[in-house]
mmCIF file of N, CA and C in Angstrom:
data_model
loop_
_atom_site.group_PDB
_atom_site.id
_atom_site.type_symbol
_atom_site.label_atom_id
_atom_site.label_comp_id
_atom_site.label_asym_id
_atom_site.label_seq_id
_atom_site.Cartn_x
_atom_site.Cartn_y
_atom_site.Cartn_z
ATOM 1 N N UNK A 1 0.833 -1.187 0.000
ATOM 2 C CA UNK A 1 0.000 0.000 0.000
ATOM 3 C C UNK A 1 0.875 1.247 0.000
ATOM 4 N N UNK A 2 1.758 1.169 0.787
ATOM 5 C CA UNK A 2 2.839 2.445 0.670
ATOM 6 C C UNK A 2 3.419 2.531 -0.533
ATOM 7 N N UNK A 3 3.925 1.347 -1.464
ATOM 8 C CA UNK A 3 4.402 1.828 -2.488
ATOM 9 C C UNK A 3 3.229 2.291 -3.791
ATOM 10 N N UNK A 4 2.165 1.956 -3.429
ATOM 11 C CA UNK A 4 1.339 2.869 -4.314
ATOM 12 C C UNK A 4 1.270 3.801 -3.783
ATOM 13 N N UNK A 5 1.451 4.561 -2.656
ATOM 14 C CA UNK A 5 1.015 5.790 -2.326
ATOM 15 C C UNK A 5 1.964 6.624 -2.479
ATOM 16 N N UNK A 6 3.140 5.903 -2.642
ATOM 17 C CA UNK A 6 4.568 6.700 -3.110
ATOM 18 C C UNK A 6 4.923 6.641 -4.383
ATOM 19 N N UNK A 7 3.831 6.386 -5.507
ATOM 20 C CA UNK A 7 4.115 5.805 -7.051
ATOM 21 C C UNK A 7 2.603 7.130 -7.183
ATOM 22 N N UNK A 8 2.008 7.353 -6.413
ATOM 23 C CA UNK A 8 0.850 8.152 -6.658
ATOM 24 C C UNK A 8 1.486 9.651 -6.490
ATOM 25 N N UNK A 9 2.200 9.665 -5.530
ATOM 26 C CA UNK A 9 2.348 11.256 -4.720
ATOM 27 C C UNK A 9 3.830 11.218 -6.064
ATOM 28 N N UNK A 10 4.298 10.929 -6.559
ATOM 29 C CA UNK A 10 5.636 10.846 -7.995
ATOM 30 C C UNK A 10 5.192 11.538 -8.869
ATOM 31 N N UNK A 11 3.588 10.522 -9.533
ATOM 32 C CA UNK A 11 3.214 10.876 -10.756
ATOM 33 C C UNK A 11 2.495 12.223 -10.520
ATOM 34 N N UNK A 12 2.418 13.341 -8.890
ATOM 35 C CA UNK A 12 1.119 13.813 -9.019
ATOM 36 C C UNK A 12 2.130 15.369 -8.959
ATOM 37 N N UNK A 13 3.374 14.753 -8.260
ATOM 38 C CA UNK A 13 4.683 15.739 -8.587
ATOM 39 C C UNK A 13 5.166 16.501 -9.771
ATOM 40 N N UNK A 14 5.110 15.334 -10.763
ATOM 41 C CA UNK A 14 6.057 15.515 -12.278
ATOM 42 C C UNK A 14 4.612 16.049 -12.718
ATOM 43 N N UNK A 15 3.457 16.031 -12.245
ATOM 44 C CA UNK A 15 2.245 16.994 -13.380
ATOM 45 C C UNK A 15 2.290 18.243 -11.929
ATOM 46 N N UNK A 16 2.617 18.146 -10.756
ATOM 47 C CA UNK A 16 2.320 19.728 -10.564
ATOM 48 C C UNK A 16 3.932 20.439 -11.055
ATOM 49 N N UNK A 17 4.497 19.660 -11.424
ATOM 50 C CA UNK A 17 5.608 20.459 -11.750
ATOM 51 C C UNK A 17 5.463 21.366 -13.549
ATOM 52 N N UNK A 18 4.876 20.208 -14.152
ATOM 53 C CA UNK A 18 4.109 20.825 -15.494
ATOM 54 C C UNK A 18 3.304 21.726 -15.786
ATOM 55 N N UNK A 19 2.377 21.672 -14.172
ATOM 56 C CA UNK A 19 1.114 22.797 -13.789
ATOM 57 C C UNK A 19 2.058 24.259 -13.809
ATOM 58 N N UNK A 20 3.137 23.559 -12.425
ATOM 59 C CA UNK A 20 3.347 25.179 -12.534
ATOM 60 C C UNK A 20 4.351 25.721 -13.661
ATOM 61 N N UNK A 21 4.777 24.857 -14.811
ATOM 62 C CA UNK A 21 5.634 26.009 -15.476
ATOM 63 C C UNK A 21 4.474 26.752 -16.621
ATOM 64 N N UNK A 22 3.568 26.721 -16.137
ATOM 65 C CA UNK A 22 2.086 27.179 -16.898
ATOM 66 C C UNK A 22 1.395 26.148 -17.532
ATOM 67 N N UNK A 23 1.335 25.361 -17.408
ATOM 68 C CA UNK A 23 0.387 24.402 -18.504
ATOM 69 C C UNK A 23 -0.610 24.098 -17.553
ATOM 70 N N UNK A 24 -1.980 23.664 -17.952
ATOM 71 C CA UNK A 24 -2.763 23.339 -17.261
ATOM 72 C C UNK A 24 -2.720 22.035 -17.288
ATOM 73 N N UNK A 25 -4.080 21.328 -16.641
ATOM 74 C CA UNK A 25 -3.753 20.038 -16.143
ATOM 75 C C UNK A 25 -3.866 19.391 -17.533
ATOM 76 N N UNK A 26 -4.859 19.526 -18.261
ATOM 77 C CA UNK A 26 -5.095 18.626 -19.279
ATOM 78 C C UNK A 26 -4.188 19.090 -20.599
ATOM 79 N N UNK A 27 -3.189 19.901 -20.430
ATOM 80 C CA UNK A 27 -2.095 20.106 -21.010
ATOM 81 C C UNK A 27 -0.864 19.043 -20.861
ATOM 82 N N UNK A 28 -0.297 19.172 -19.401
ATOM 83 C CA UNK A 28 0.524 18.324 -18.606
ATOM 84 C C UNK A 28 0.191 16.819 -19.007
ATOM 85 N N UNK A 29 -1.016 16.486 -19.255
ATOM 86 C CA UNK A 29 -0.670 14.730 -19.901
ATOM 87 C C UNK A 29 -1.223 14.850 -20.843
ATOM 88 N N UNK A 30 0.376 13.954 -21.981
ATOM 89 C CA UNK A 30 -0.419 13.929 -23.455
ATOM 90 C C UNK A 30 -1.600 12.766 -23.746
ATOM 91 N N UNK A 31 -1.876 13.325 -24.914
ATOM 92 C CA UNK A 31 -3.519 12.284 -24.970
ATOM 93 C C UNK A 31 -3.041 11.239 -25.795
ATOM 94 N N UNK A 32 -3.218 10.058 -25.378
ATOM 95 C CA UNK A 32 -3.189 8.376 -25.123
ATOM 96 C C UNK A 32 -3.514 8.555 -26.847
ATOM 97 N N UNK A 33 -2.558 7.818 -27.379
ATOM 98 C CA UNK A 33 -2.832 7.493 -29.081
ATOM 99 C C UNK A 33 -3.089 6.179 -29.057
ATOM 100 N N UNK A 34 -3.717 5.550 -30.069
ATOM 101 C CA UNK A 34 -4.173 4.422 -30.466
ATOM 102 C C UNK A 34 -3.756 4.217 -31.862
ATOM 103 N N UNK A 35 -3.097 2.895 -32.050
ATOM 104 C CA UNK A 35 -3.251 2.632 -33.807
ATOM 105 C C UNK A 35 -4.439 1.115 -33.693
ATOM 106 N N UNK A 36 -4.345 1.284 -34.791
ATOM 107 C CA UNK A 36 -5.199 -0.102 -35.143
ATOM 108 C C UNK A 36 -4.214 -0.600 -36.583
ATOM 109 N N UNK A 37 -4.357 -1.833 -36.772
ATOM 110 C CA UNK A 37 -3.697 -2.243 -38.177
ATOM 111 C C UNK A 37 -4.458 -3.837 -38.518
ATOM 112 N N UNK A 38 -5.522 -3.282 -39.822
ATOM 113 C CA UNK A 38 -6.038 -4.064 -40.345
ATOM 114 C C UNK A 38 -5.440 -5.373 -40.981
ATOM 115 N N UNK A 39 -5.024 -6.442 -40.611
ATOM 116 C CA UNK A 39 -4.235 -7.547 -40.923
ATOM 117 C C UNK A 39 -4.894 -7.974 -42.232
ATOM 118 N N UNK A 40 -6.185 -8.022 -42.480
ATOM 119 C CA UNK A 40 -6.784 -8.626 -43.572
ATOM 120 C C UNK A 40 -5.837 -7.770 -44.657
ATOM 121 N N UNK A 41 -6.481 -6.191 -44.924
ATOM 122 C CA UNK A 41 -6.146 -5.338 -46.046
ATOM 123 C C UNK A 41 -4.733 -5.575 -46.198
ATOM 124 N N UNK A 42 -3.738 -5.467 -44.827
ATOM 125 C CA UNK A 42 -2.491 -5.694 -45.382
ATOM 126 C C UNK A 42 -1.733 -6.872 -46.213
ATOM 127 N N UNK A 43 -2.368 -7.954 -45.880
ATOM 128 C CA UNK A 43 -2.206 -8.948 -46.423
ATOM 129 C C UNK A 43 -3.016 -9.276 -47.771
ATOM 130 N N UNK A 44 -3.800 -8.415 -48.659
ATOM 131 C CA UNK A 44 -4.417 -8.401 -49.665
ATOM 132 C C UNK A 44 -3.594 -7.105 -50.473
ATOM 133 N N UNK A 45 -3.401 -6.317 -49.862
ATOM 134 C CA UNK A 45 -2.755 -5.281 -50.428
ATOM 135 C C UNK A 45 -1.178 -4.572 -50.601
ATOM 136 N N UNK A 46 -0.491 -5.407 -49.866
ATOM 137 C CA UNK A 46 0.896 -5.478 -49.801
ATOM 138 C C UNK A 46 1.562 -6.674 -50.669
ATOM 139 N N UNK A 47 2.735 -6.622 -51.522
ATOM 140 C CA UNK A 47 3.399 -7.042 -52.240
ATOM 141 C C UNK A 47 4.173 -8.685 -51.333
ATOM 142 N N UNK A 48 4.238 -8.378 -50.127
ATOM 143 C CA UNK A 48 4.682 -9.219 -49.002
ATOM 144 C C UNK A 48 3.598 -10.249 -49.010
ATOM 145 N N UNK A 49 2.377 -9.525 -48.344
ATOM 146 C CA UNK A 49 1.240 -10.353 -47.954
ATOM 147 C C UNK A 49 0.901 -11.148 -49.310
ATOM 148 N N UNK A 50 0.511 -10.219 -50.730
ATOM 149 C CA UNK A 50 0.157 -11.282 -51.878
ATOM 150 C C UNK A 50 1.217 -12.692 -51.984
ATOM 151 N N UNK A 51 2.696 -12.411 -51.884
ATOM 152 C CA UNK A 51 3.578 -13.064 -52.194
ATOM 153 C C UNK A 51 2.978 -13.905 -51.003
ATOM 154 N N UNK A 52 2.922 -13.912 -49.626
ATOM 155 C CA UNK A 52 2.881 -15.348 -48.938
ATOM 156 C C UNK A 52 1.760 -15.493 -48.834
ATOM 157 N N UNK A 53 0.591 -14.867 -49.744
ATOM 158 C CA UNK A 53 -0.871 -15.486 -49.762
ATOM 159 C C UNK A 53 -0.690 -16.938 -50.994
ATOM 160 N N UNK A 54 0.051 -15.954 -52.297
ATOM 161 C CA UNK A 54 0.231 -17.068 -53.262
ATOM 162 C C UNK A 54 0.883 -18.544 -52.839
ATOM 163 N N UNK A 55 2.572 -18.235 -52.110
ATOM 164 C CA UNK A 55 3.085 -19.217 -51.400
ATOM 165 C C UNK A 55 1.976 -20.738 -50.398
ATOM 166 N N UNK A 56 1.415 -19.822 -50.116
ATOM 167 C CA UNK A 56 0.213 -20.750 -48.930
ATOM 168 C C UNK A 56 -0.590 -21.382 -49.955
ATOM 169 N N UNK A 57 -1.303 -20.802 -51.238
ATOM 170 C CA UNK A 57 -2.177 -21.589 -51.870
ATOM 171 C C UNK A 57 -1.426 -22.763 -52.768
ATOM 172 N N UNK A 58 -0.372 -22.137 -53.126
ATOM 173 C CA UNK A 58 0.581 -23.028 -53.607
ATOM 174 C C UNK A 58 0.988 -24.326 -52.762
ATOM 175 N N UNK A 59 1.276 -24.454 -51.339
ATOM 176 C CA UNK A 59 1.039 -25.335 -50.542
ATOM 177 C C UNK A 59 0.325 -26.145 -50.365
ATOM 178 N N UNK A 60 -1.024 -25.406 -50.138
ATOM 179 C CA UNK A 60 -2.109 -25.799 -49.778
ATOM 180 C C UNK A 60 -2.362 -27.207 -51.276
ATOM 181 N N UNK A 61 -2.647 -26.518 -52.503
ATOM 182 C CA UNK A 61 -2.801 -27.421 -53.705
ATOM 183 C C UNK A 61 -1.829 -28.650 -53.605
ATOM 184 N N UNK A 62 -0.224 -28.118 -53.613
ATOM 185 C CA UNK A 62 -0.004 -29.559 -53.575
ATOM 186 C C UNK A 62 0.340 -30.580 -52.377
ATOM 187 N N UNK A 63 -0.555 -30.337 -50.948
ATOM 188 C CA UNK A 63 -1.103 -31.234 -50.421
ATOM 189 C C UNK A 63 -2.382 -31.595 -50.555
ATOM 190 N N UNK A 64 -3.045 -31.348 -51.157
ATOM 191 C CA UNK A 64 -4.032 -31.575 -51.668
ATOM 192 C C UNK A 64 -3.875 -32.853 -52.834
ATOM 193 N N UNK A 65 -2.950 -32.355 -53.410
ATOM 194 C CA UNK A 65 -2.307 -33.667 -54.863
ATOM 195 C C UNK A 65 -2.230 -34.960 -53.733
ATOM 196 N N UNK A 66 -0.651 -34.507 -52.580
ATOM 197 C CA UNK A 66 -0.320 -35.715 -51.890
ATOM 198 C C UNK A 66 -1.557 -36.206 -51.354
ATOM 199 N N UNK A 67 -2.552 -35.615 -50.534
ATOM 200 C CA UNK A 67 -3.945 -36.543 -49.951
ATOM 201 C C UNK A 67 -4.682 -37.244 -51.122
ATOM 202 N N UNK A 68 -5.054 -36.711 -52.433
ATOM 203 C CA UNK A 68 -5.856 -37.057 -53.251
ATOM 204 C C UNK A 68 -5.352 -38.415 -54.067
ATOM 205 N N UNK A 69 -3.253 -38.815 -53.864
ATOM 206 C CA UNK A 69 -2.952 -40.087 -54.356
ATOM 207 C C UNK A 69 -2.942 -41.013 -53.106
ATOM 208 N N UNK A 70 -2.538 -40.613 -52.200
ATOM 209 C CA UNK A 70 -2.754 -41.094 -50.679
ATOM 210 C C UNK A 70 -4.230 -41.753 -50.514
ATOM 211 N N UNK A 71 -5.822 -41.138 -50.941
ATOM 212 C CA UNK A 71 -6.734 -41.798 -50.861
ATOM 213 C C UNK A 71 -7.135 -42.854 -51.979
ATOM 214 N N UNK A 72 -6.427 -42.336 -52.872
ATOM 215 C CA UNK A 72 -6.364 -43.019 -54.601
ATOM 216 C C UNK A 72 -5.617 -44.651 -53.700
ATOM 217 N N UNK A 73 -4.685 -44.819 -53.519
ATOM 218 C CA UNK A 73 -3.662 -45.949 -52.794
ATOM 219 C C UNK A 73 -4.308 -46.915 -51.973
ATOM 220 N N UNK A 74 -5.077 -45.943 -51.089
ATOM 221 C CA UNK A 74 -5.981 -46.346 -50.377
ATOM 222 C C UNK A 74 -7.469 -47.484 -50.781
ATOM 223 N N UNK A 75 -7.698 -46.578 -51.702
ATOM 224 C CA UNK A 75 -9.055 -47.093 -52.068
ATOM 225 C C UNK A 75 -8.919 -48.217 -52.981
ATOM 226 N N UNK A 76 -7.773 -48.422 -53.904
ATOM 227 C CA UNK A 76 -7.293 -49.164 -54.541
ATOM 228 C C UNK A 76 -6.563 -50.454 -53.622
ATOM 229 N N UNK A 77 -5.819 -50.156 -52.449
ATOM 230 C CA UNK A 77 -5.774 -51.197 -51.943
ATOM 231 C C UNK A 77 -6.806 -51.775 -51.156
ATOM 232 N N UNK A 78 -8.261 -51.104 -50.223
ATOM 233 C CA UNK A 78 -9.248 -51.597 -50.568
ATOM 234 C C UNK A 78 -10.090 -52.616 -51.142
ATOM 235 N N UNK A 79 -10.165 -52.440 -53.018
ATOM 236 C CA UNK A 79 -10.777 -52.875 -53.811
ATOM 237 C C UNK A 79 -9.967 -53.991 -53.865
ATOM 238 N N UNK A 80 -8.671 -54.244 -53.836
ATOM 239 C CA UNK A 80 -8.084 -55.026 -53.784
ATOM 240 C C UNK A 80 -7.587 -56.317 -52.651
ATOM 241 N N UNK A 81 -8.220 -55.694 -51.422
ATOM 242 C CA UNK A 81 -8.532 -56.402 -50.533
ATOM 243 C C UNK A 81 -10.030 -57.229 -50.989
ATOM 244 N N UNK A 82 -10.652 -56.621 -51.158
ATOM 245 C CA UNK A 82 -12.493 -57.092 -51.315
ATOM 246 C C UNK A 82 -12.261 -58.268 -52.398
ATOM 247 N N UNK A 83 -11.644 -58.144 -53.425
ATOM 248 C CA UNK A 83 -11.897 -58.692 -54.549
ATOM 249 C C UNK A 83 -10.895 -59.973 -54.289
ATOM 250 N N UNK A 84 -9.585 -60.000 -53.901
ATOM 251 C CA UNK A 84 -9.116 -60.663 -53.183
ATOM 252 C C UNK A 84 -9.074 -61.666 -52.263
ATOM 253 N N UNK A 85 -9.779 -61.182 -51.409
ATOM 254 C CA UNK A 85 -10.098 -61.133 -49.851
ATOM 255 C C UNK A 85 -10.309 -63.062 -49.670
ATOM 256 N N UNK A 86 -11.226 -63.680 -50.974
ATOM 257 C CA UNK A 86 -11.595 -64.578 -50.698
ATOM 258 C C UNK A 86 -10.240 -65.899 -51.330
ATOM 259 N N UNK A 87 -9.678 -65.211 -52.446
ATOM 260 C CA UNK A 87 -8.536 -66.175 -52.828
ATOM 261 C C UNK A 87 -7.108 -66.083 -51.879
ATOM 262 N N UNK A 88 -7.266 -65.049 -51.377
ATOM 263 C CA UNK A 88 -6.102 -65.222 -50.485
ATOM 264 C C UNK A 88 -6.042 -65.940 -49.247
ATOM 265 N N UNK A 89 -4.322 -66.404 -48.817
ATOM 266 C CA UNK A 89 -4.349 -67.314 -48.046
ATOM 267 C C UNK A 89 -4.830 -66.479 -46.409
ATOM 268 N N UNK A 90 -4.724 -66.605 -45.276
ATOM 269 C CA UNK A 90 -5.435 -66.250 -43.738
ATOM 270 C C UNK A 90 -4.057 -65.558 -43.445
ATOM 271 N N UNK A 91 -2.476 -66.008 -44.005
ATOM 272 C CA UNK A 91 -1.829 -65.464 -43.883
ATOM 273 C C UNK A 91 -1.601 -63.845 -44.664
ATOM 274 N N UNK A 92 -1.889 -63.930 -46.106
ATOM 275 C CA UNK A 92 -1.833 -63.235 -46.965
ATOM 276 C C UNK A 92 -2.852 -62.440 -46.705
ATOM 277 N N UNK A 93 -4.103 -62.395 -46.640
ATOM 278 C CA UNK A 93 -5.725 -62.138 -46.338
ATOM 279 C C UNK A 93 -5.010 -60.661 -45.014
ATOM 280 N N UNK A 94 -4.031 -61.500 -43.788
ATOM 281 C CA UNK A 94 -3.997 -60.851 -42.352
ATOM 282 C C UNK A 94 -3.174 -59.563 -42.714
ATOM 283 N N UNK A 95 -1.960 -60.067 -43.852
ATOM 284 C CA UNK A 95 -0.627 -58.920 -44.055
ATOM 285 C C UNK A 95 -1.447 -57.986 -45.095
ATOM 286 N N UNK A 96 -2.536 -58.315 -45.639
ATOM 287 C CA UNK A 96 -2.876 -56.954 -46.628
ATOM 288 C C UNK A 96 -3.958 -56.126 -45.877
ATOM 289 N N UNK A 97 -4.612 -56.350 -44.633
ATOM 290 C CA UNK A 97 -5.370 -55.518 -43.963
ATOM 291 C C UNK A 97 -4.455 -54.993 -43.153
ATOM 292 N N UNK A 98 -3.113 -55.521 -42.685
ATOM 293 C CA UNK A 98 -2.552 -54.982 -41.776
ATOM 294 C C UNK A 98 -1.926 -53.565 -42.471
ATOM 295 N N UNK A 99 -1.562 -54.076 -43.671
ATOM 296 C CA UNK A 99 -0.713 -52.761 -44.938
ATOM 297 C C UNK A 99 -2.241 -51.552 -44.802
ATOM 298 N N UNK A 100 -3.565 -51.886 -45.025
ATOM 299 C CA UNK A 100 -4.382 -51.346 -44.925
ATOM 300 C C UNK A 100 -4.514 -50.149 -43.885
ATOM 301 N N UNK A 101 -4.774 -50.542 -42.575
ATOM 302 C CA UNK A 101 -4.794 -50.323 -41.690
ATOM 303 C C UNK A 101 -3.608 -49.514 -41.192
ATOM 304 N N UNK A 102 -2.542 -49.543 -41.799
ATOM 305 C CA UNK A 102 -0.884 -48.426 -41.451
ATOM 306 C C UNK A 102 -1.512 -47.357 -42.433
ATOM 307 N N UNK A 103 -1.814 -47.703 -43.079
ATOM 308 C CA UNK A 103 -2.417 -46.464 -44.154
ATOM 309 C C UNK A 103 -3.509 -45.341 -44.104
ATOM 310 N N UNK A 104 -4.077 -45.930 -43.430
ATOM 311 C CA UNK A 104 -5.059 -45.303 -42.463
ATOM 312 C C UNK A 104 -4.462 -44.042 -41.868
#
Protein backbone atom coordinates (compact mmCIF):
# COMPACT_ATOMS: atom_id res chain seq x y z
CA UNK A 1 0.00 0.00 0.00
CA UNK A 2 2.84 2.45 0.67
CA UNK A 3 4.40 1.83 -2.49
CA UNK A 4 1.34 2.87 -4.31
CA UNK A 5 1.02 5.79 -2.33
CA UNK A 6 4.57 6.70 -3.11
CA UNK A 7 4.12 5.80 -7.05
CA UNK A 8 0.85 8.15 -6.66
CA UNK A 9 2.35 11.26 -4.72
CA UNK A 10 5.64 10.85 -8.00
CA UNK A 11 3.21 10.88 -10.76
CA UNK A 12 1.12 13.81 -9.02
CA UNK A 13 4.68 15.74 -8.59
CA UNK A 14 6.06 15.52 -12.28
CA UNK A 15 2.24 16.99 -13.38
CA UNK A 16 2.32 19.73 -10.56
CA UNK A 17 5.61 20.46 -11.75
CA UNK A 18 4.11 20.83 -15.49
CA UNK A 19 1.11 22.80 -13.79
CA UNK A 20 3.35 25.18 -12.53
CA UNK A 21 5.63 26.01 -15.48
CA UNK A 22 2.09 27.18 -16.90
CA UNK A 23 0.39 24.40 -18.50
CA UNK A 24 -2.76 23.34 -17.26
CA UNK A 25 -3.75 20.04 -16.14
CA UNK A 26 -5.10 18.63 -19.28
CA UNK A 27 -2.09 20.11 -21.01
CA UNK A 28 0.52 18.32 -18.61
CA UNK A 29 -0.67 14.73 -19.90
CA UNK A 30 -0.42 13.93 -23.45
CA UNK A 31 -3.52 12.28 -24.97
CA UNK A 32 -3.19 8.38 -25.12
CA UNK A 33 -2.83 7.49 -29.08
CA UNK A 34 -4.17 4.42 -30.47
CA UNK A 35 -3.25 2.63 -33.81
CA UNK A 36 -5.20 -0.10 -35.14
CA UNK A 37 -3.70 -2.24 -38.18
CA UNK A 38 -6.04 -4.06 -40.34
CA UNK A 39 -4.24 -7.55 -40.92
CA UNK A 40 -6.78 -8.63 -43.57
CA UNK A 41 -6.15 -5.34 -46.05
CA UNK A 42 -2.49 -5.69 -45.38
CA UNK A 43 -2.21 -8.95 -46.42
CA UNK A 44 -4.42 -8.40 -49.66
CA UNK A 45 -2.76 -5.28 -50.43
CA UNK A 46 0.90 -5.48 -49.80
CA UNK A 47 3.40 -7.04 -52.24
CA UNK A 48 4.68 -9.22 -49.00
CA UNK A 49 1.24 -10.35 -47.95
CA UNK A 50 0.16 -11.28 -51.88
CA UNK A 51 3.58 -13.06 -52.19
CA UNK A 52 2.88 -15.35 -48.94
CA UNK A 53 -0.87 -15.49 -49.76
CA UNK A 54 0.23 -17.07 -53.26
CA UNK A 55 3.09 -19.22 -51.40
CA UNK A 56 0.21 -20.75 -48.93
CA UNK A 57 -2.18 -21.59 -51.87
CA UNK A 58 0.58 -23.03 -53.61
CA UNK A 59 1.04 -25.34 -50.54
CA UNK A 60 -2.11 -25.80 -49.78
CA UNK A 61 -2.80 -27.42 -53.70
CA UNK A 62 0.00 -29.56 -53.58
CA UNK A 63 -1.10 -31.23 -50.42
CA UNK A 64 -4.03 -31.57 -51.67
CA UNK A 65 -2.31 -33.67 -54.86
CA UNK A 66 -0.32 -35.72 -51.89
CA UNK A 67 -3.95 -36.54 -49.95
CA UNK A 68 -5.86 -37.06 -53.25
CA UNK A 69 -2.95 -40.09 -54.36
CA UNK A 70 -2.75 -41.09 -50.68
CA UNK A 71 -6.73 -41.80 -50.86
CA UNK A 72 -6.36 -43.02 -54.60
CA UNK A 73 -3.66 -45.95 -52.79
CA UNK A 74 -5.98 -46.35 -50.38
CA UNK A 75 -9.05 -47.09 -52.07
CA UNK A 76 -7.29 -49.16 -54.54
CA UNK A 77 -5.77 -51.20 -51.94
CA UNK A 78 -9.25 -51.60 -50.57
CA UNK A 79 -10.78 -52.88 -53.81
CA UNK A 80 -8.08 -55.03 -53.78
CA UNK A 81 -8.53 -56.40 -50.53
CA UNK A 82 -12.49 -57.09 -51.31
CA UNK A 83 -11.90 -58.69 -54.55
CA UNK A 84 -9.12 -60.66 -53.18
CA UNK A 85 -10.10 -61.13 -49.85
CA UNK A 86 -11.59 -64.58 -50.70
CA UNK A 87 -8.54 -66.18 -52.83
CA UNK A 88 -6.10 -65.22 -50.48
CA UNK A 89 -4.35 -67.31 -48.05
CA UNK A 90 -5.44 -66.25 -43.74
CA UNK A 91 -1.83 -65.46 -43.88
CA UNK A 92 -1.83 -63.23 -46.97
CA UNK A 93 -5.72 -62.14 -46.34
CA UNK A 94 -4.00 -60.85 -42.35
CA UNK A 95 -0.63 -58.92 -44.06
CA UNK A 96 -2.88 -56.95 -46.63
CA UNK A 97 -5.37 -55.52 -43.96
CA UNK A 98 -2.55 -54.98 -41.78
CA UNK A 99 -0.71 -52.76 -44.94
CA UNK A 100 -4.38 -51.35 -44.93
CA UNK A 101 -4.79 -50.32 -41.69
CA UNK A 102 -0.88 -48.43 -41.45
CA UNK A 103 -2.42 -46.46 -44.15
CA UNK A 104 -5.06 -45.30 -42.46
Amino acid sequence: MTKFISLLMAVFSFVAMDIGKGLTLAEAVEPLKIGFVDGQKVLESTKLGKKAKANLEEYVKSREKILELERKDLKDLEEALAKQGALLSLEAKKDKQEEYQRKL
